[in-house]
PDB file of C-alpha atoms in Angstrom:
ATOM      1  CA  MET A 305       0.000   0.000   0.000  1.00 37.00           C
ATOM      2  CA  ASP A 306       1.166   3.551  -0.691  1.00 39.00           C
ATOM      3  CA  ASP A 307       0.298   4.737   2.809  1.00 54.00           C
ATOM      4  CA  ASP A 308       2.296   4.436   6.020  1.00 88.00           C
ATOM      5  CA  LEU A 309       0.813   2.918   9.153  1.00 92.00           C
ATOM      6  CA  LEU A 310       0.622   4.810  12.446  1.00 94.00           C
ATOM      7  CA  ILE A 311       0.453   2.490  15.445  1.00 95.00           C
ATOM      8  CA  GLY A 312      -0.922   3.308  18.880  1.00 95.00           C
ATOM      9  CA  ILE A 313      -2.980   5.878  20.707  1.00 97.00           C
ATOM     10  CA  ASN A 314      -0.475   8.695  21.261  1.00 96.00           C
ATOM     11  CA  PRO A 315       0.935   8.909  17.709  1.00 95.00           C
ATOM     12  CA  ILE A 316      -2.587   8.959  16.286  1.00 97.00           C
ATOM     13  CA  ILE A 317      -3.893  11.557  18.750  1.00 97.00           C
ATOM     14  CA  GLU A 318      -0.896  13.770  17.954  1.00 96.00           C
ATOM     15  CA  LYS A 319      -1.417  13.397  14.196  1.00 95.00           C
ATOM     16  CA  LEU A 320      -5.125  14.219  14.588  1.00 96.00           C
ATOM     17  CA  LYS A 321      -4.147  17.405  16.445  1.00 96.00           C
ATOM     18  CA  THR A 322      -1.304  18.580  14.220  1.00 95.00           C
ATOM     19  CA  SER A 323      -2.053  17.392  10.686  1.00 93.00           C
ATOM     20  CA  PRO A 324      -5.285  15.413  10.345  1.00 95.00           C
ATOM     21  CA  GLU A 325      -5.274  15.928   6.570  1.00 93.00           C
ATOM     22  CA  GLU A 326      -2.401  13.434   6.432  1.00 93.00           C
ATOM     23  CA  ILE A 327      -4.605  10.606   7.768  1.00 95.00           C
ATOM     24  CA  SER A 328      -6.592   8.659   5.191  1.00 95.00           C
ATOM     25  CA  LEU A 329      -8.116   6.001   7.460  1.00 97.00           C
ATOM     26  CA  ILE A 330      -8.537   5.120  11.149  1.00 98.00           C
ATOM     27  CA  LEU A 331      -8.770   1.438  12.114  1.00 97.00           C
ATOM     28  CA  LEU A 332     -10.578   0.618  15.362  1.00 98.00           C
ATOM     29  CA  PRO A 333     -11.727  -2.641  16.968  1.00 97.00           C
ATOM     30  CA  ARG A 334     -15.279  -3.850  16.561  1.00 96.00           C
ATOM     31  CA  GLY A 335     -17.498  -3.645  19.624  1.00 94.00           C
ATOM     32  CA  LYS A 336     -17.561  -1.366  22.624  1.00 95.00           C
ATOM     33  CA  LEU A 337     -14.689   1.119  22.593  1.00 96.00           C
ATOM     34  CA  ARG A 338     -12.672   2.289  25.593  1.00 96.00           C
ATOM     35  CA  PRO A 339     -13.145   6.027  26.307  1.00 97.00           C
ATOM     36  CA  ILE A 340      -9.838   7.048  24.671  1.00 97.00           C
ATOM     37  CA  LEU A 341     -10.703   5.105  21.509  1.00 97.00           C
ATOM     38  CA  LYS A 342     -14.193   6.632  21.558  1.00 97.00           C
ATOM     39  CA  SER A 343     -12.516  10.054  21.643  1.00 97.00           C
ATOM     40  CA  ILE A 344     -10.351   9.162  18.623  1.00 97.00           C
ATOM     41  CA  GLU A 345     -13.468   7.908  16.836  1.00 97.00           C
ATOM     42  CA  SER A 346     -15.294  11.186  17.586  1.00 97.00           C
ATOM     43  CA  ASP A 347     -12.353  13.284  16.378  1.00 97.00           C
ATOM     44  CA  ALA A 348     -12.121  11.251  13.165  1.00 97.00           C
ATOM     45  CA  GLN A 349     -15.851  11.636  12.528  1.00 97.00           C
ATOM     46  CA  ARG A 350     -15.687  15.391  13.160  1.00 96.00           C
ATOM     47  CA  LEU A 351     -12.730  15.668  10.771  1.00 96.00           C
ATOM     48  CA  LYS A 352     -14.477  13.455   8.201  1.00 96.00           C
ATOM     49  CA  ILE A 353     -11.745  10.818   8.275  1.00 97.00           C
ATOM     50  CA  ARG A 354     -12.887   7.388   7.164  1.00 97.00           C
ATOM     51  CA  ILE A 355     -13.109   4.750   9.934  1.00 98.00           C
ATOM     52  CA  ASN A 356     -13.021   0.965   9.521  1.00 97.00           C
ATOM     53  CA  TYR A 357     -13.829  -1.446  12.337  1.00 98.00           C
ATOM     54  CA  LEU A 358     -11.832  -4.674  12.432  1.00 96.00           C
ATOM     55  CA  GLU A 359     -11.530  -7.724  14.636  1.00 95.00           C
ATOM     56  CA  ALA A 360      -8.699  -7.544  17.190  1.00 92.00           C
ATOM     57  CA  LYS A 361      -6.777 -10.281  15.348  1.00 94.00           C
ATOM     58  CA  GLU A 362      -6.866  -8.203  12.154  1.00 95.00           C
ATOM     59  CA  LEU A 363      -5.442  -5.191  14.021  1.00 95.00           C
ATOM     60  CA  ASP A 364      -2.726  -7.439  15.505  1.00 93.00           C
ATOM     61  CA  HIS A 365      -1.832  -8.727  12.048  1.00 93.00           C
ATOM     62  CA  LEU A 366      -1.643  -5.237  10.509  1.00 93.00           C
ATOM     63  CA  ALA A 367       0.470  -3.932  13.409  1.00 92.00           C
ATOM     64  CA  GLN A 368       2.975  -6.764  12.815  1.00 90.00           C
ATOM     65  CA  GLY A 369       3.795  -7.119  16.493  1.00 86.00           C
ATOM     66  CA  GLY A 370       3.611  -3.417  17.297  1.00 86.00           C
ATOM     67  CA  SER A 371       1.675  -2.334  20.383  1.00 90.00           C
ATOM     68  CA  HIS A 372      -1.344  -0.825  18.631  1.00 93.00           C
ATOM     69  CA  GLN A 373      -3.440  -0.314  21.800  1.00 94.00           C
ATOM     70  CA  GLY A 374      -6.587  -0.855  19.740  1.00 94.00           C
ATOM     71  CA  VAL A 375      -6.005   1.761  17.050  1.00 97.00           C
ATOM     72  CA  LEU A 376      -4.113   2.069  13.777  1.00 97.00           C
ATOM     73  CA  ALA A 377      -4.190   4.774  11.144  1.00 97.00           C
ATOM     74  CA  ARG A 378      -3.128   4.961   7.529  1.00 95.00           C
ATOM     75  CA  GLU A 379      -1.080   8.049   6.816  1.00 90.00           C
ATOM     76  CA  ARG A 380      -1.227   9.427   3.281  1.00 84.00           C
ATOM     77  CA  ALA A 381       1.894   8.941   1.210  1.00 75.00           C
ATOM     78  CA  TYR A 382       3.918  12.066   0.594  1.00 71.00           C
ATOM     79  CA  PRO A 383       4.140  13.184  -3.027  1.00 71.00           C
ATOM     80  CA  TYR A 384       7.672  13.017  -4.350  1.00 76.00           C
ATOM     81  CA  ALA A 385       9.119  15.111  -7.154  1.00 76.00           C
ATOM     82  CA  SER A 386      10.818  13.465 -10.101  1.00 82.00           C
ATOM     83  CA  PHE A 387      14.420  14.338 -10.958  1.00 81.00           C
ATOM     84  CA  SER A 388      13.238  16.436 -13.905  1.00 86.00           C
ATOM     85  CA  GLN A 389      10.900  18.384 -11.592  1.00 82.00           C
ATOM     86  CA  LEU A 390      13.776  18.950  -9.169  1.00 81.00           C
ATOM     87  CA  ASP A 391      15.980  20.170 -12.032  1.00 82.00           C
ATOM     88  CA  GLU A 392      13.253  22.662 -12.999  1.00 84.00           C
ATOM     89  CA  ILE A 393      12.940  23.891  -9.415  1.00 83.00           C
ATOM     90  CA  ILE A 394      16.709  24.324  -9.068  1.00 86.00           C
ATOM     91  CA  ALA A 395      16.942  26.074 -12.440  1.00 82.00           C
ATOM     92  CA  SER A 396      14.141  28.489 -11.550  1.00 83.00           C
ATOM     93  CA  GLU A 397      15.767  29.311  -8.197  1.00 80.00           C
ATOM     94  CA  HIS A 398      19.090  30.104  -9.886  1.00 76.00           C
ATOM     95  CA  LYS A 399      17.336  32.604 -12.164  1.00 69.00           C
ATOM     96  CA  MET A 400      16.194  34.671  -9.183  1.00 60.00           C
TER      97      MET A 400
END
């Protein structure tokens, strides 16, 4: 997948506060959520970030052994410039 995975409560809360536009998807466990996860869910809904609900085993598998604490998020991939675009940028800066 082209996106990076954020793992755990604190990294996701921080990303929601500082740059929520970089999150494409929040993954939460099915069923009753703990209060902190409910808060993340509410923030994601308010910010219109897509939420998927998965079984705990699916979250474990996606986290690949990381301590996800019941929440994962997909972070949008950063756009990269090609070498020709970089050459154009450098050339335009030298003209200034």
